[in-house]
Amino acid sequence: MGMTECDCTKGADSLLKVPPNSSIPISYHPLFGSHDDLLLLELDEKLLPDVINQRVSLRGQPDEDAVFCTRSKTYAIKFVGTSNSVFLVPPSNQYTINENTEDLNEKYPNSNEPFASVLKLAPGTMELVEVAPKIDKLKSLLSENTYKYDGDCNKYDTGLYRWDDLIDRVQASDEELRSALRAFSAVEIDGYWRIVDEKYMNRIRSMLINNSLINDWSLNALDETEVVESLVKDKFSRDIAHHCLEVFGTRTNGCEKGGKSIWSLDKTRVCVHIAREILARGKMKMESFMEEWTMEAPSGMVVSLDMLEGEVLVEKLGIQSWVYAFSVSSLPSDPANRFARLFQERSKWDWKDLHPYIRDLSVPGLTSDGLLLKYTRRTQPTADAEPVFTAR
């Protein structure tokens, strides 16, 4: 007998032609089965263009729950079961088979009548829930091998990650990943993304300021070419020299003057970095710290304790005030772990001290007040008293 494509079975196009308030017979498709490779995904309409134009990806390691990423956001994938029967009916030009004509006539005696051929019974759907990116893993990866001196890329063959390595390992969208790299002051060197060692950044910062003094450069109008060339002469690479300007400076308005890129050093970033260097030695009396900090700051930069919100904590011991380093950048980005670490440091927090350490937290669908309600207990002895927060 001759072979013919099983076009007697009708596909999803038959369902599209069914008038309202009417029905259509269904039958099992010859390839009916579990088809575990077919899953139903329910999407918000705003995500459809990204899916249709293949601007999405699934990310995660084998031991992790996969996440769904667009270019700018990350979504957890949740399976939602259903008690109703959900039939998957493929288009008539998919999942076709070849059979003998006699067999087809036996299976579909009324093949001229429209009907739907069911390929699979779906037990539920996959839904997407927007979540915060897993940035702590990025920090952990970049901290494996910090950049300590020029040329150290050739010294190690582990703990180095290119862009493709990061998107393969970190559950975050491309935009969220790039934003986190900027927040960590990471730099791409020889194709690898690196966090520059703090001591090394201290050296190049000091050298930049010293060169400015020697050459009588204004810290508010630094010529990029002159700065980079001077640092290269001091044995720093061009990548690191440019990175130094990115970390401590800002391009000024109208930065192109006669073909020159002009930068202004940000006094807060410079002074905070100097304070970190001083407090790396340990806890200090407030008076001693402020005296040394003022002395170490570049001429024209006035230091203020307000600059150090989210960088230091102050404690009273008798009549003395002591200050020590406690940077928000060193804390977990996950809210549960963040609050656990904060209450490990202090059992009670005043709002003015707590706020700098939680204002960067971002959880889709949850406000800052919602985070406080979920993870803290608030007490306020009187209406005009400052609230105090303890662990829930």
Tab-separated table of N, CA and C in Angstrom, residues 79-184:
chain	number	residue	atom	x	y	z
A	79	PHE	N	6.067	25.957	39.242
A	79	PHE	CA	5.105	25.043	38.626
A	79	PHE	C	3.787	25.119	39.385
A	80	VAL	N	2.705	25.341	38.660
A	80	VAL	CA	1.374	25.431	39.259
A	80	VAL	C	0.520	24.311	38.673
A	81	GLY	N	0.168	23.362	39.516
A	81	GLY	CA	-0.654	22.250	39.061
A	81	GLY	C	-2.098	22.659	38.869
A	82	THR	N	-2.840	21.872	38.097
A	82	THR	CA	-4.244	22.166	37.869
A	82	THR	C	-5.064	20.890	37.985
A	83	SER	N	-6.273	21.013	38.528
A	83	SER	CA	-7.157	19.853	38.654
A	83	SER	C	-8.002	19.665	37.397
A	84	ASN	N	-8.006	20.661	36.518
A	84	ASN	CA	-8.746	20.557	35.263
A	84	ASN	C	-7.879	19.882	34.201
A	85	SER	N	-8.516	19.275	33.244
A	85	SER	CA	-7.783	18.647	32.145
A	85	SER	C	-7.375	19.711	31.132
A	86	VAL	N	-6.083	19.772	30.862
A	86	VAL	CA	-5.551	20.716	29.875
A	86	VAL	C	-4.943	19.897	28.745
A	87	PHE	N	-5.548	19.993	27.548
A	87	PHE	CA	-5.095	19.207	26.404
A	87	PHE	C	-4.175	20.047	25.513
A	88	LEU	N	-3.071	19.451	25.111
A	88	LEU	CA	-2.195	20.093	24.145
A	88	LEU	C	-2.500	19.530	22.763
A	89	VAL	N	-2.894	20.414	21.873
A	89	VAL	CA	-3.215	20.028	20.497
A	89	VAL	C	-2.227	20.729	19.577
A	90	PRO	N	-1.345	19.992	18.914
A	90	PRO	CA	-0.334	20.632	18.071
A	90	PRO	C	-0.916	21.118	16.754
A	91	PRO	N	-0.235	22.035	16.080
A	91	PRO	CA	-0.646	22.406	14.721
A	91	PRO	C	-0.616	21.180	13.818
A	92	SER	N	-1.406	21.202	12.767
A	92	SER	CA	-1.532	20.026	11.911
A	92	SER	C	-0.235	19.694	11.183
A	93	ASN	N	0.677	20.679	11.059
A	93	ASN	CA	1.929	20.409	10.358
A	93	ASN	C	3.055	19.995	11.302
A	94	GLN	N	2.741	19.742	12.575
A	94	GLN	CA	3.742	19.276	13.530
A	94	GLN	C	3.331	17.914	14.080
A	95	TYR	N	4.349	17.131	14.454
A	95	TYR	CA	4.147	15.804	15.034
A	95	TYR	C	3.339	14.910	14.084
A	96	THR	N	3.577	15.045	12.759
A	96	THR	CA	2.912	14.180	11.790
A	96	THR	C	3.662	12.874	11.676
A	97	ILE	N	2.959	11.829	11.247
A	97	ILE	CA	3.581	10.519	11.049
A	97	ILE	C	3.125	9.963	9.714
A	98	ASN	N	3.793	8.961	9.224
A	98	ASN	CA	3.411	8.284	7.989
A	98	ASN	C	2.803	6.933	8.311
A	99	GLU	N	1.634	6.640	7.764
A	99	GLU	CA	0.975	5.356	7.998
A	99	GLU	C	0.336	4.862	6.714
A	100	ASN	N	-0.025	3.568	6.691
A	100	ASN	CA	-0.748	3.018	5.554
A	100	ASN	C	-2.138	3.639	5.465
A	101	THR	N	-2.614	3.805	4.246
A	101	THR	CA	-3.934	4.422	4.040
A	101	THR	C	-5.033	3.604	4.689
A	102	GLU	N	-4.920	2.253	4.616
A	102	GLU	CA	-5.957	1.408	5.224
A	102	GLU	C	-6.014	1.626	6.726
A	103	ASP	N	-4.833	1.745	7.360
A	103	ASP	CA	-4.803	1.964	8.816
A	103	ASP	C	-5.447	3.302	9.170
A	104	LEU	N	-5.193	4.305	8.360
A	104	LEU	CA	-5.755	5.617	8.650
A	104	LEU	C	-7.278	5.602	8.542
A	105	ASN	N	-7.800	4.860	7.522
A	105	ASN	CA	-9.251	4.791	7.357
A	105	ASN	C	-9.917	4.104	8.537
A	106	GLU	N	-9.201	3.119	9.111
A	106	GLU	CA	-9.750	2.425	10.276
A	106	GLU	C	-9.774	3.350	11.496
A	107	LYS	N	-8.695	4.130	11.664
A	107	LYS	CA	-8.613	4.996	12.847
A	107	LYS	C	-9.537	6.206	12.738
A	108	TYR	N	-9.680	6.750	11.534
A	108	TYR	CA	-10.428	7.980	11.354
A	108	TYR	C	-11.466	7.804	10.237
A	109	PRO	N	-12.529	7.029	10.496
A	109	PRO	CA	-13.526	6.751	9.450
A	109	PRO	C	-14.232	8.005	8.980
A	110	ASN	N	-14.374	9.020	9.834
A	110	ASN	CA	-15.032	10.269	9.446
A	110	ASN	C	-14.019	11.394	9.331
A	111	SER	N	-12.979	11.125	8.574
A	111	SER	CA	-11.849	12.051	8.540
A	111	SER	C	-12.195	13.391	7.912
A	112	ASN	N	-13.329	13.468	7.197
A	112	ASN	CA	-13.700	14.744	6.607
A	112	ASN	C	-14.281	15.706	7.637
A	113	GLU	N	-14.672	15.177	8.790
A	113	GLU	CA	-15.215	16.024	9.849
A	113	GLU	C	-14.078	16.563	10.713
A	114	PRO	N	-14.141	17.845	11.123
A	114	PRO	CA	-13.064	18.414	11.947
A	114	PRO	C	-13.051	17.820	13.351
A	115	PHE	N	-11.884	17.584	13.860
A	115	PHE	CA	-11.714	17.166	15.249
A	115	PHE	C	-10.312	17.543	15.690
A	116	ALA	N	-10.075	17.535	16.994
A	116	ALA	CA	-8.771	17.907	17.559
A	116	ALA	C	-8.044	16.661	18.020
A	117	SER	N	-6.789	16.561	17.644
A	117	SER	CA	-5.974	15.397	17.993
A	117	SER	C	-5.057	15.773	19.154
A	118	VAL	N	-5.289	15.185	20.335
A	118	VAL	CA	-4.583	15.565	21.566
A	118	VAL	C	-3.244	14.838	21.657
A	119	LEU	N	-2.182	15.623	21.810
A	119	LEU	CA	-0.830	15.063	21.886
A	119	LEU	C	-0.418	14.751	23.319
A	120	LYS	N	-0.912	15.561	24.267
A	120	LYS	CA	-0.466	15.420	25.659
A	120	LYS	C	-1.518	15.985	26.601
A	121	LEU	N	-1.606	15.411	27.787
A	121	LEU	CA	-2.433	15.944	28.864
A	121	LEU	C	-1.505	16.675	29.826
A	122	ALA	N	-1.630	18.008	29.898
A	122	ALA	CA	-0.723	18.819	30.714
A	122	ALA	C	-1.192	18.855	32.165
A	123	PRO	N	-0.313	18.516	33.121
A	123	PRO	CA	-0.703	18.511	34.529
A	123	PRO	C	-0.732	19.896	35.171
A	124	GLY	N	-0.187	20.902	34.485
A	124	GLY	CA	-0.143	22.242	35.045
A	124	GLY	C	0.645	23.172	34.145
A	125	THR	N	0.960	24.348	34.646
A	125	THR	CA	1.698	25.341	33.868
A	125	THR	C	2.872	25.879	34.679
A	126	MET	N	3.838	26.435	33.968
A	126	MET	CA	4.950	27.121	34.600
A	126	MET	C	4.622	28.610	34.635
A	127	GLU	N	4.786	29.223	35.802
A	127	GLU	CA	4.539	30.653	35.938
A	127	GLU	C	5.832	31.358	36.322
A	128	LEU	N	5.932	32.626	35.960
A	128	LEU	CA	7.124	33.426	36.242
A	128	LEU	C	6.840	34.427	37.352
A	129	VAL	N	7.768	34.511	38.315
A	129	VAL	CA	7.655	35.466	39.420
A	129	VAL	C	8.953	36.260	39.473
A	130	GLU	N	8.866	37.575	39.330
A	130	GLU	CA	10.076	38.399	39.333
A	130	GLU	C	10.789	38.293	40.684
A	131	VAL	N	12.100	38.107	40.632
A	131	VAL	CA	12.903	37.969	41.843
A	131	VAL	C	14.154	38.833	41.713
A	132	ALA	N	14.825	39.032	42.833
A	132	ALA	CA	16.093	39.760	42.823
A	132	ALA	C	17.191	38.854	42.262
A	133	PRO	N	18.150	39.411	41.547
A	133	PRO	CA	19.247	38.603	41.014
A	133	PRO	C	20.133	38.061	42.129
A	134	LYS	N	20.809	36.948	41.864
A	134	LYS	CA	21.683	36.308	42.862
A	134	LYS	C	23.089	36.925	42.792
A	135	ILE	N	23.182	38.148	43.313
A	135	ILE	CA	24.415	38.915	43.176
A	135	ILE	C	25.519	38.438	44.125
A	136	ASP	N	25.144	37.837	45.242
A	136	ASP	CA	26.166	37.382	46.191
A	136	ASP	C	27.112	36.368	45.544
A	137	LYS	N	26.593	35.564	44.630
A	137	LYS	CA	27.451	34.586	43.963
A	137	LYS	C	28.474	35.289	43.088
A	138	LEU	N	28.065	36.379	42.436
A	138	LEU	CA	29.007	37.151	41.630
A	138	LEU	C	30.141	37.678	42.493
A	139	LYS	N	29.789	38.220	43.651
A	139	LYS	CA	30.813	38.731	44.565
A	139	LYS	C	31.775	37.629	44.983
A	140	SER	N	31.213	36.446	45.260
A	140	SER	CA	32.041	35.312	45.672
A	140	SER	C	33.002	34.896	44.557
A	141	LEU	N	32.511	34.848	43.328
A	141	LEU	CA	33.361	34.456	42.198
A	141	LEU	C	34.488	35.457	41.982
A	142	LEU	N	34.166	36.744	42.003
A	142	LEU	CA	35.177	37.768	41.746
A	142	LEU	C	36.187	37.887	42.877
A	143	SER	N	35.788	37.452	44.069
A	143	SER	CA	36.688	37.527	45.222
A	143	SER	C	37.673	36.362	45.284
A	144	GLU	N	37.472	35.356	44.435
A	144	GLU	CA	38.378	34.211	44.442
A	144	GLU	C	39.805	34.614	44.076
A	145	ASN	N	39.922	35.595	43.216
A	145	ASN	CA	41.250	35.968	42.712
A	145	ASN	C	41.247	37.457	42.388
A	146	THR	N	41.419	38.286	43.412
A	146	THR	CA	41.422	39.728	43.190
A	146	THR	C	42.713	40.150	42.490
A	147	TYR	N	42.631	41.288	41.815
A	147	TYR	CA	43.770	41.795	41.041
A	147	TYR	C	44.698	42.551	41.984
A	148	LYS	N	45.895	42.024	42.165
A	148	LYS	CA	46.817	42.590	43.163
A	148	LYS	C	47.973	43.373	42.564
A	149	TYR	N	48.323	43.108	41.312
A	149	TYR	CA	49.381	43.871	40.661
A	149	TYR	C	49.305	43.608	39.165
A	150	ASP	N	49.842	44.529	38.383
A	150	ASP	CA	49.787	44.398	36.929
A	150	ASP	C	50.567	43.183	36.479
A	151	GLY	N	49.945	42.415	35.595
A	151	GLY	CA	50.598	41.220	35.068
A	151	GLY	C	50.238	39.949	35.799
A	152	ASP	N	49.378	40.039	36.843
A	152	ASP	CA	49.097	38.818	37.615
A	152	ASP	C	48.140	37.876	36.906
A	153	CYS	N	47.572	38.303	35.750
A	153	CYS	CA	46.681	37.408	34.996
A	153	CYS	C	47.419	36.157	34.547
A	154	ASN	N	48.710	36.291	34.344
A	154	ASN	CA	49.481	35.153	33.844
A	154	ASN	C	49.937	34.225	34.956
A	155	LYS	N	49.663	34.586	36.202
A	155	LYS	CA	50.154	33.806	37.335
A	155	LYS	C	49.166	32.743	37.777
A	156	TYR	N	47.897	32.862	37.376
A	156	TYR	CA	46.868	31.951	37.865
A	156	TYR	C	46.052	31.412	36.699
A	157	ASP	N	45.602	30.206	36.815
A	157	ASP	CA	44.694	29.664	35.800
A	157	ASP	C	43.356	29.264	36.415
A	158	THR	N	43.126	29.665	37.662
A	158	THR	CA	41.838	29.421	38.314
A	158	THR	C	41.333	30.727	38.921
A	159	GLY	N	40.018	30.768	39.169
A	159	GLY	CA	39.440	31.951	39.795
A	159	GLY	C	39.353	33.144	38.875
A	160	LEU	N	39.434	32.943	37.555
A	160	LEU	CA	39.305	34.020	36.591
A	160	LEU	C	38.080	33.757	35.719
A	161	TYR	N	37.296	34.804	35.482
A	161	TYR	CA	36.024	34.613	34.793
A	161	TYR	C	35.818	35.666	33.709
A	162	ARG	N	35.495	35.171	32.501
A	162	ARG	CA	35.108	36.046	31.415
A	162	ARG	C	33.607	36.323	31.512
A	163	TRP	N	33.116	37.211	30.633
A	163	TRP	CA	31.691	37.552	30.650
A	163	TRP	C	30.823	36.309	30.468
A	164	ASP	N	31.171	35.480	29.505
A	164	ASP	CA	30.376	34.276	29.250
A	164	ASP	C	30.385	33.330	30.454
A	165	ASP	N	31.497	33.297	31.185
A	165	ASP	CA	31.552	32.460	32.396
A	165	ASP	C	30.590	32.985	33.452
A	166	LEU	N	30.511	34.308	33.575
A	166	LEU	CA	29.653	34.910	34.596
A	166	LEU	C	28.178	34.700	34.294
A	167	ILE	N	27.777	34.882	33.018
A	167	ILE	CA	26.358	34.696	32.714
A	167	ILE	C	25.974	33.223	32.809
A	168	ASP	N	26.947	32.341	32.704
A	168	ASP	CA	26.670	30.918	32.856
A	168	ASP	C	26.502	30.534	34.323
A	169	ARG	N	27.171	31.257	35.222
A	169	ARG	CA	27.190	30.874	36.639
A	169	ARG	C	26.288	31.715	37.535
A	170	VAL	N	26.013	32.958	37.130
A	170	VAL	CA	25.279	33.885	38.004
A	170	VAL	C	23.846	34.035	37.497
A	171	GLN	N	22.891	33.850	38.376
A	171	GLN	CA	21.481	33.951	38.005
A	171	GLN	C	21.036	35.405	38.066
A	172	ALA	N	21.284	36.088	36.957
A	172	ALA	CA	20.932	37.505	36.827
A	172	ALA	C	20.836	37.834	35.350
A	173	SER	N	20.016	38.829	35.023
A	173	SER	CA	19.932	39.283	33.641
A	173	SER	C	21.208	40.025	33.266
A	174	ASP	N	21.396	40.269	31.979
A	174	ASP	CA	22.599	40.965	31.539
A	174	ASP	C	22.710	42.350	32.173
A	175	GLU	N	21.595	43.101	32.180
A	175	GLU	CA	21.642	44.451	32.756
A	175	GLU	C	21.907	44.412	34.249
A	176	GLU	N	21.305	43.475	34.958
A	176	GLU	CA	21.534	43.361	36.403
A	176	GLU	C	22.969	42.959	36.685
A	177	LEU	N	23.520	42.099	35.840
A	177	LEU	CA	24.904	41.665	36.020
A	177	LEU	C	25.873	42.822	35.794
A	178	ARG	N	25.637	43.599	34.739
A	178	ARG	CA	26.520	44.746	34.478
A	178	ARG	C	26.407	45.797	35.591
A	179	SER	N	25.201	45.999	36.102
A	179	SER	CA	25.009	46.941	37.199
A	179	SER	C	25.777	46.488	38.444
A	180	ALA	N	25.743	45.198	38.720
A	180	ALA	CA	26.459	44.672	39.880
A	180	ALA	C	27.975	44.791	39.699
A	181	LEU	N	28.454	44.572	38.492
A	181	LEU	CA	29.892	44.727	38.229
A	181	LEU	C	30.320	46.168	38.488
A	182	ARG	N	29.483	47.124	38.096
A	182	ARG	CA	29.800	48.530	38.381
A	182	ARG	C	29.780	48.802	39.877
A	183	ALA	N	28.797	48.226	40.580
A	183	ALA	CA	28.692	48.440	42.031
A	183	ALA	C	29.910	47.879	42.759
A	184	PHE	N	30.472	46.781	42.248
A	184	PHE	CA	31.657	46.180	42.862
A	184	PHE	C	32.956	46.814	42.360
